[in-house]
Amino acid sequence: MKTEVLDLAKEFIACESITPDDGGCQELIAHRLQRHGFTIEHFPSGEVSNLWSRRNQESPCLAFAGHTDVVPVGDLTKWDTPPFTPTVNGDMLFGRGACDMKTGIASMVVAMERFIEKNPNHRGSLGMLITSDEEGVAIDGTKYVMEQLTARGEKIDWCLVGEPSSSDVLGDVIRVGRRGTLSGDATIHGSLGHVAFPELTPNVLHGTIPVLQKLVDQVWDNGNQNFKPTSFQISNLNVGTGADNVIPGELSVQFNFRYNTEQKAESLQNFVIESLNSLKPTFTYELDWRHGGKPFLSQQGKLTEIVCQVIYELAQQQPNKSTGGGTSDARFIVPTGTETVELGHINRTAHKYNESVRIEDLERLATIYETILHRMLVA
């Protein structure tokens, strides 16, 4: 049994790289790729580490993209093994980043190494874009690097993003787009009062509940052939003093839209604003927005076709071309005209305690990646 991908994945997991820290992963990647003729460029921005590696300058350019940062580990007592100690138990590899997405990067690196050893004179060029800012605010990472590459006229023709796209078995889902994400923080202001005298103090919670219920019940659209319907979700709600005899004076709520191409962020914002305006003049409010990215759909040409062919041949799966899931850095790559496909491990344990991946899938994914490279740049 080959262990090359597993060994590299263990090295990555052992690097404590909670966003935006890279933890040394990118130096490991750079060292290996440099031995295979890649030029190495570091694009630090703020606290974020970014790596752009390229082998050859000819077109077309096929690049891999991913991130070395991971989410916080949470309560350590809920981990069966230390999160940054890569642990093999049976047929599984455990550790923070085992699913999302250090093992995917390990499969990418090994696939490129093997491909180059067999095809040193391949046509076009190979690239790899790695950031430590995907799990964070995602301003100084892939977005920043793509801006730098675009400014100097450097084009990526095809991109494979190694996010864990699969649902039940490796290769059953690939992602060719994503919904947009729009978050809001609202604070509604009322007055403190005594619960025995509600006629003297309007209750900010009672007043706000119907407005929130209206937003929850709203049918925004029915989606389309490429996207699921737009959804609205309340993620946090805080109100009250902790006393049972005090009418609350303030309510704060956080919410998120995952929206499709039937919607514009501005129209969603206007609907929320109009809804909150109905609280006036009894209550006042403050509202802040965070727009994480517009919905996008990649062009589907040669790369998408080859990816589907290879998965069918090697994994016996006819992949579902999905636009579901959360956000990814593909949102910064697709708008440059790059045909982009997200293909990676099973995503069941992403961000969870005891995050894990099937060991056999490490090698299988590397083989899939290598075969895609051969079909795109040799065959």
Short mmCIF file of C-alpha atoms in Angstrom, two decimals:
data_model
loop_
_atom_site.label_atom_id
_atom_site.label_comp_id
_atom_site.label_asym_id
_atom_site.label_seq_id
_atom_site.Cartn_x
_atom_site.Cartn_y
_atom_site.Cartn_z
CA MET A 1 0.00 0.00 0.00
CA LYS A 2 1.34 3.41 -0.96
CA THR A 3 1.63 5.84 1.94
CA GLU A 4 3.08 8.89 0.20
CA VAL A 5 -0.15 10.91 0.34
CA LEU A 6 -0.89 9.75 3.88
CA ASP A 7 2.58 10.73 5.09
CA LEU A 8 2.29 14.22 3.60
CA ALA A 9 -1.22 14.65 4.98
CA LYS A 10 0.10 13.83 8.44
CA GLU A 11 2.77 16.49 8.08
CA PHE A 12 0.15 19.07 7.19
CA ILE A 13 -2.22 18.11 10.03
CA ALA A 14 0.65 18.38 12.53
CA CYS A 15 1.02 22.05 11.58
CA GLU A 16 -1.19 24.09 13.92
CA SER A 17 -2.74 26.43 11.39
CA ILE A 18 -5.88 27.98 12.85
CA THR A 19 -6.98 30.73 10.48
CA PRO A 20 -5.27 32.98 9.47
CA ASP A 21 -2.11 31.13 10.53
CA ASP A 22 -0.51 28.82 7.96
CA GLY A 23 1.55 26.97 10.55
CA GLY A 24 4.37 26.19 8.11
CA CYS A 25 2.32 24.18 5.62
CA GLN A 26 3.12 26.42 2.66
CA GLU A 27 6.84 26.07 3.21
CA LEU A 28 6.44 22.29 3.00
CA ILE A 29 4.50 22.67 -0.25
CA ALA A 30 6.97 25.15 -1.72
CA HIS A 31 9.93 22.93 -0.91
CA ARG A 32 8.41 19.93 -2.68
CA LEU A 33 7.17 21.82 -5.73
CA GLN A 34 10.45 23.68 -6.20
CA ARG A 35 12.20 20.35 -6.69
CA HIS A 36 9.90 19.71 -9.65
CA GLY A 37 10.59 22.94 -11.49
CA PHE A 38 7.97 25.23 -10.00
CA THR A 39 8.72 28.89 -9.44
CA ILE A 40 7.66 29.96 -5.96
CA GLU A 41 6.06 33.28 -5.07
CA HIS A 42 4.80 34.31 -1.67
CA PHE A 43 2.06 36.93 -1.47
CA PRO A 44 1.72 37.87 2.21
CA SER A 45 -1.12 40.24 3.02
CA GLY A 46 -1.88 41.35 6.56
CA GLU A 47 -1.69 38.26 8.77
CA VAL A 48 -2.31 35.95 5.84
CA SER A 49 0.18 33.70 4.03
CA ASN A 50 -0.40 33.05 0.32
CA LEU A 51 1.56 30.86 -2.07
CA TRP A 52 1.49 30.93 -5.88
CA SER A 53 3.58 28.27 -7.60
CA ARG A 54 3.82 27.77 -11.35
CA ARG A 55 5.68 25.34 -13.61
CA ASN A 56 6.26 26.80 -17.08
CA GLN A 57 4.67 29.96 -18.43
CA GLU A 58 2.96 28.59 -21.52
CA SER A 59 -0.80 28.48 -21.97
CA PRO A 60 -3.06 26.85 -21.11
CA CYS A 61 -2.54 26.94 -17.34
CA LEU A 62 -4.22 24.35 -15.13
CA ALA A 63 -4.02 25.22 -11.43
CA PHE A 64 -4.97 23.58 -8.18
CA ALA A 65 -6.33 25.80 -5.39
CA GLY A 66 -6.89 25.26 -1.69
CA HIS A 67 -6.27 26.50 1.83
CA THR A 68 -4.00 25.46 4.68
CA ASP A 69 -5.91 27.24 7.44
CA VAL A 70 -8.42 25.38 9.59
CA VAL A 71 -11.23 26.39 11.91
CA PRO A 72 -10.69 26.51 15.69
CA VAL A 73 -10.75 23.13 17.46
CA GLY A 74 -13.34 24.01 20.12
CA ASP A 75 -13.51 22.06 23.38
CA LEU A 76 -10.43 19.80 23.49
CA THR A 77 -12.19 17.37 25.81
CA LYS A 78 -14.57 16.47 22.97
CA TRP A 79 -11.72 15.21 20.79
CA ASP A 80 -10.82 11.54 21.13
CA THR A 81 -7.25 12.38 20.08
CA PRO A 82 -5.35 15.70 20.01
CA PRO A 83 -6.55 17.66 16.94
CA PHE A 84 -3.07 18.48 15.67
CA THR A 85 -1.70 15.00 16.29
CA PRO A 86 -2.53 13.06 13.10
CA THR A 87 -3.92 9.74 14.25
CA VAL A 88 -4.67 6.59 12.27
CA ASN A 89 -7.43 4.46 13.73
CA GLY A 90 -8.56 1.58 11.55
CA ASP A 91 -9.16 2.85 8.05
CA MET A 92 -9.52 6.49 9.08
CA LEU A 93 -7.13 9.42 9.58
CA PHE A 94 -8.14 11.84 12.33
CA GLY A 95 -7.10 15.43 13.00
CA ARG A 96 -8.17 19.01 12.37
CA GLY A 97 -7.97 19.54 8.62
CA ALA A 98 -8.22 15.83 7.82
CA CYS A 99 -11.39 16.53 5.86
CA ASP A 100 -11.20 20.28 5.20
CA MET A 101 -8.81 20.30 3.48
CA LYS A 102 -5.20 19.37 4.22
CA THR A 103 -5.60 15.86 2.86
CA GLY A 104 -6.93 17.31 -0.38
CA ILE A 105 -3.79 19.43 -0.68
CA ALA A 106 -1.62 16.37 -0.01
CA SER A 107 -3.38 14.53 -2.84
CA MET A 108 -2.86 17.52 -5.12
CA VAL A 109 0.86 17.81 -4.41
CA VAL A 110 1.57 14.11 -4.87
CA ALA A 111 -0.56 13.98 -8.03
CA MET A 112 1.45 16.81 -9.58
CA GLU A 113 4.76 15.23 -8.58
CA ARG A 114 3.82 11.91 -10.13
CA PHE A 115 2.46 13.56 -13.25
CA ILE A 116 5.64 15.58 -13.82
CA GLU A 117 7.88 12.56 -13.26
CA LYS A 118 5.99 10.72 -16.01
CA ASN A 119 5.43 13.76 -18.26
CA PRO A 120 8.29 16.24 -17.75
CA ASN A 121 7.58 17.88 -21.12
CA HIS A 122 3.82 18.26 -20.74
CA ARG A 123 2.15 21.04 -22.67
CA GLY A 124 0.98 24.24 -21.02
CA SER A 125 1.71 24.97 -17.38
CA LEU A 126 0.80 23.80 -13.92
CA GLY A 127 -0.06 26.10 -11.02
CA MET A 128 -0.94 25.91 -7.36
CA LEU A 129 -2.63 28.66 -5.34
CA ILE A 130 -2.72 28.16 -1.58
CA THR A 131 -3.98 30.57 1.08
CA SER A 132 -4.38 30.65 4.86
CA ASP A 133 -7.46 32.89 4.73
CA GLU A 134 -10.32 30.71 3.48
CA GLU A 135 -11.82 29.90 6.87
CA GLY A 136 -11.54 33.52 8.01
CA VAL A 137 -12.68 36.79 6.49
CA ALA A 138 -11.23 35.76 3.10
CA ILE A 139 -10.10 39.24 2.14
CA ASP A 140 -6.31 38.82 2.14
CA GLY A 141 -6.20 35.33 0.65
CA THR A 142 -7.25 33.98 -2.73
CA LYS A 143 -9.11 37.20 -3.50
CA TYR A 144 -5.89 39.18 -3.02
CA VAL A 145 -3.73 36.77 -5.05
CA MET A 146 -6.18 36.69 -7.95
CA GLU A 147 -6.14 40.48 -8.01
CA GLN A 148 -2.34 40.46 -8.19
CA LEU A 149 -2.25 37.85 -10.96
CA THR A 150 -4.92 39.67 -12.96
CA ALA A 151 -3.11 42.99 -12.60
CA ARG A 152 0.01 41.56 -14.21
CA GLY A 153 -1.93 39.76 -16.93
CA GLU A 154 -1.44 36.23 -15.64
CA LYS A 155 -4.32 33.93 -16.57
CA ILE A 156 -5.48 30.64 -15.09
CA ASP A 157 -7.44 28.76 -17.74
CA TRP A 158 -8.64 25.83 -15.63
CA CYS A 159 -8.76 25.39 -11.87
CA LEU A 160 -9.38 22.39 -9.62
CA VAL A 161 -10.36 23.44 -6.09
CA GLY A 162 -9.76 20.67 -3.56
CA GLU A 163 -12.58 21.51 -1.14
CA PRO A 164 -14.36 18.43 0.25
CA SER A 165 -17.16 18.27 -2.30
CA SER A 166 -18.24 14.64 -2.00
CA SER A 167 -21.30 13.63 0.04
CA ASP A 168 -21.39 9.86 0.57
CA VAL A 169 -18.61 8.40 -1.57
CA LEU A 170 -15.60 9.98 -3.23
CA GLY A 171 -16.59 11.71 -6.46
CA ASP A 172 -20.38 11.56 -6.12
CA VAL A 173 -20.60 15.38 -6.09
CA ILE A 174 -18.54 18.09 -7.76
CA ARG A 175 -19.27 21.77 -7.41
CA VAL A 176 -19.49 24.05 -10.43
CA GLY A 177 -20.84 27.10 -8.62
CA ARG A 178 -22.04 28.38 -5.28
CA ARG A 179 -24.86 30.48 -3.89
CA GLY A 180 -24.15 34.00 -2.70
CA THR A 181 -23.93 34.75 1.00
CA LEU A 182 -25.26 37.86 2.73
CA SER A 183 -25.21 38.26 6.53
CA GLY A 184 -26.81 40.88 8.71
CA ASP A 185 -26.46 42.02 12.33
CA ALA A 186 -29.45 43.93 13.65
CA THR A 187 -29.94 45.53 17.07
CA ILE A 188 -33.46 46.67 17.93
CA HIS A 189 -33.73 49.21 20.75
CA GLY A 190 -36.64 49.49 23.18
CA SER A 191 -36.80 50.32 26.89
CA LEU A 192 -36.43 48.35 30.09
CA GLY A 193 -39.61 48.02 32.09
CA HIS A 194 -41.48 46.01 34.69
CA VAL A 195 -43.34 42.97 33.42
CA ALA A 196 -46.26 43.85 35.73
CA PHE A 197 -46.88 47.04 33.76
CA PRO A 198 -46.67 46.16 30.06
CA GLU A 199 -48.90 49.10 29.18
CA LEU A 200 -46.05 51.40 30.20
CA THR A 201 -43.23 49.70 28.24
CA PRO A 202 -43.64 48.12 24.79
CA ASN A 203 -41.81 44.80 24.74
CA VAL A 204 -39.09 44.81 22.08
CA LEU A 205 -39.15 41.01 21.85
CA HIS A 206 -42.91 40.86 21.31
CA GLY A 207 -42.67 43.58 18.69
CA THR A 208 -39.80 41.97 16.79
CA ILE A 209 -41.04 38.38 16.70
CA PRO A 210 -43.68 39.03 13.98
CA VAL A 211 -41.07 40.77 11.82
CA LEU A 212 -38.63 37.88 12.16
CA GLN A 213 -41.42 35.38 11.52
CA LYS A 214 -42.28 37.24 8.31
CA LEU A 215 -38.69 36.90 7.13
CA VAL A 216 -38.57 33.21 8.11
CA ASP A 217 -41.81 32.45 6.26
CA GLN A 218 -41.01 34.46 3.13
CA VAL A 219 -40.68 32.44 -0.08
CA TRP A 220 -37.91 34.33 -1.83
CA ASP A 221 -37.90 32.32 -5.04
CA ASN A 222 -38.12 28.76 -6.33
CA GLY A 223 -34.52 28.52 -7.48
CA ASN A 224 -33.69 27.55 -11.04
CA GLN A 225 -32.06 24.74 -13.00
CA ASN A 226 -28.67 25.47 -11.46
CA PHE A 227 -29.49 26.69 -7.95
CA LYS A 228 -31.63 25.78 -4.97
CA PRO A 229 -34.14 28.35 -3.65
CA THR A 230 -32.82 31.28 -1.65
CA SER A 231 -32.87 30.63 2.10
CA PHE A 232 -33.00 32.89 5.16
CA GLN A 233 -31.70 31.59 8.48
CA ILE A 234 -31.46 33.19 11.92
CA SER A 235 -28.16 32.14 13.47
CA ASN A 236 -28.15 34.01 16.78
CA LEU A 237 -30.76 35.79 18.91
CA ASN A 238 -29.96 37.54 22.17
CA VAL A 239 -32.44 39.38 24.36
CA GLY A 240 -33.22 40.00 28.02
CA THR A 241 -31.36 40.72 31.24
CA GLY A 242 -31.66 37.25 32.75
CA ALA A 243 -34.33 38.43 35.20
CA ASP A 244 -37.89 37.11 34.87
CA ASN A 245 -39.53 40.37 35.91
CA VAL A 246 -37.88 42.78 33.47
CA ILE A 247 -39.18 43.68 30.02
CA PRO A 248 -36.11 43.57 27.75
CA GLY A 249 -34.76 46.82 26.44
CA GLU A 250 -32.78 45.52 23.49
CA LEU A 251 -32.70 42.62 21.06
CA SER A 252 -29.85 41.58 18.80
CA VAL A 253 -30.20 39.13 15.94
CA GLN A 254 -27.79 37.69 13.39
CA PHE A 255 -29.05 36.19 10.16
CA ASN A 256 -27.83 34.94 6.80
CA PHE A 257 -29.13 34.64 3.26
CA ARG A 258 -27.82 32.00 0.89
CA TYR A 259 -29.12 33.37 -2.37
CA ASN A 260 -29.16 32.32 -5.99
CA THR A 261 -29.00 34.09 -9.33
CA GLU A 262 -32.71 34.95 -9.12
CA GLN A 263 -31.85 37.51 -6.44
CA LYS A 264 -29.70 40.59 -5.96
CA ALA A 265 -28.14 41.38 -2.60
CA GLU A 266 -29.63 44.87 -2.78
CA SER A 267 -33.20 43.60 -3.12
CA LEU A 268 -32.76 41.27 -0.14
CA GLN A 269 -31.34 44.11 1.92
CA ASN A 270 -34.24 46.39 0.97
CA PHE A 271 -36.80 43.78 2.02
CA VAL A 272 -35.18 43.44 5.45
CA ILE A 273 -34.95 47.20 5.87
CA GLU A 274 -38.62 47.66 4.96
CA SER A 275 -39.56 44.94 7.44
CA LEU A 276 -37.55 46.52 10.26
CA ASN A 277 -38.94 49.96 9.42
CA SER A 278 -42.36 48.66 10.44
CA LEU A 279 -41.08 48.68 14.04
CA LYS A 280 -40.80 52.46 14.00
CA PRO A 281 -41.51 54.70 15.83
CA THR A 282 -42.05 52.36 18.78
CA PHE A 283 -38.58 50.88 18.38
CA THR A 284 -35.40 51.97 16.63
CA TYR A 285 -32.73 49.76 15.11
CA GLU A 286 -29.18 49.54 13.82
CA LEU A 287 -28.27 47.21 10.95
CA ASP A 288 -24.89 46.13 9.60
CA TRP A 289 -24.27 43.96 6.53
CA ARG A 290 -21.52 41.59 5.45
CA HIS A 291 -21.59 40.47 1.84
CA GLY A 292 -19.50 37.31 1.56
CA GLY A 293 -19.85 36.85 -2.18
CA LYS A 294 -22.25 36.85 -5.10
CA PRO A 295 -23.69 33.63 -6.54
CA PHE A 296 -21.56 32.27 -9.35
CA LEU A 297 -21.69 29.52 -11.94
CA SER A 298 -18.56 28.37 -13.72
CA GLN A 299 -18.52 27.81 -17.44
CA GLN A 300 -18.61 24.07 -18.07
CA GLY A 301 -16.27 23.04 -20.84
CA LYS A 302 -13.34 20.69 -21.28
CA LEU A 303 -12.27 20.54 -17.63
CA THR A 304 -15.76 19.72 -16.36
CA GLU A 305 -16.18 17.07 -19.05
CA ILE A 306 -12.83 15.43 -18.27
CA VAL A 307 -13.45 15.51 -14.51
CA CYS A 308 -16.78 13.71 -14.95
CA GLN A 309 -15.21 11.14 -17.29
CA VAL A 310 -12.32 10.37 -14.95
CA ILE A 311 -14.55 10.06 -11.87
CA TYR A 312 -16.84 7.69 -13.76
CA GLU A 313 -13.92 5.55 -14.88
CA LEU A 314 -11.96 5.46 -11.62
CA ALA A 315 -14.62 5.87 -8.92
CA GLN A 316 -17.63 4.37 -10.69
CA GLN A 317 -19.62 7.50 -9.97
CA GLN A 318 -21.62 9.79 -12.23
CA PRO A 319 -21.00 12.99 -10.29
CA ASN A 320 -23.80 15.38 -9.50
CA LYS A 321 -22.84 18.88 -10.66
CA SER A 322 -23.89 20.93 -7.65
CA THR A 323 -24.00 24.59 -6.62
CA GLY A 324 -24.92 23.79 -3.02
CA GLY A 325 -22.93 23.96 0.17
CA GLY A 326 -21.29 26.93 1.82
CA THR A 327 -18.89 29.39 0.30
CA SER A 328 -15.47 28.64 -1.15
CA ASP A 329 -12.61 30.54 -2.71
CA ALA A 330 -13.89 29.52 -6.13
CA ARG A 331 -15.98 32.73 -5.85
CA PHE A 332 -12.77 34.70 -6.46
CA ILE A 333 -11.51 32.50 -9.29
CA VAL A 334 -14.58 31.98 -11.49
CA PRO A 335 -15.21 35.71 -12.16
CA THR A 336 -11.82 35.94 -13.94
CA GLY A 337 -13.15 33.61 -16.64
CA THR A 338 -11.46 30.48 -15.26
CA GLU A 339 -13.35 27.24 -15.73
CA THR A 340 -13.45 25.90 -12.18
CA VAL A 341 -14.45 22.58 -10.63
CA GLU A 342 -14.45 21.75 -6.93
CA LEU A 343 -13.51 18.13 -6.33
CA GLY A 344 -12.42 16.68 -3.01
CA HIS A 345 -13.08 14.33 -0.12
CA ILE A 346 -16.32 13.38 1.64
CA ASN A 347 -17.44 16.42 3.62
CA ARG A 348 -19.34 14.78 6.51
CA THR A 349 -16.84 15.70 9.26
CA ALA A 350 -15.74 19.14 8.05
CA HIS A 351 -15.38 21.53 11.02
CA LYS A 352 -16.55 18.85 13.47
CA TYR A 353 -14.94 17.23 16.48
CA ASN A 354 -12.87 14.17 15.49
CA GLU A 355 -12.62 15.36 11.92
CA SER A 356 -11.55 12.48 9.71
CA VAL A 357 -11.08 11.05 6.23
CA ARG A 358 -10.89 7.55 4.78
CA ILE A 359 -7.26 6.63 4.24
CA GLU A 360 -7.97 4.75 1.02
CA ASP A 361 -9.53 7.91 -0.43
CA LEU A 362 -6.23 9.81 -0.10
CA GLU A 363 -4.58 7.69 -2.77
CA ARG A 364 -7.75 7.41 -4.84
CA LEU A 365 -8.11 11.19 -5.01
CA ALA A 366 -4.44 11.61 -5.98
CA THR A 367 -4.95 9.10 -8.80
CA ILE A 368 -8.06 10.96 -9.98
CA TYR A 369 -6.17 14.27 -9.96
CA GLU A 370 -3.19 12.78 -11.80
CA THR A 371 -5.42 11.27 -14.47
CA ILE A 372 -7.20 14.59 -14.98
CA LEU A 373 -3.82 16.28 -15.45
CA HIS A 374 -2.83 13.70 -18.04
CA ARG A 375 -6.09 14.10 -19.97
CA MET A 376 -5.85 17.91 -19.90
CA LEU A 377 -2.13 18.44 -20.59
CA VAL A 378 -0.91 15.33 -22.43
CA ALA A 379 -3.64 13.25 -24.07
#
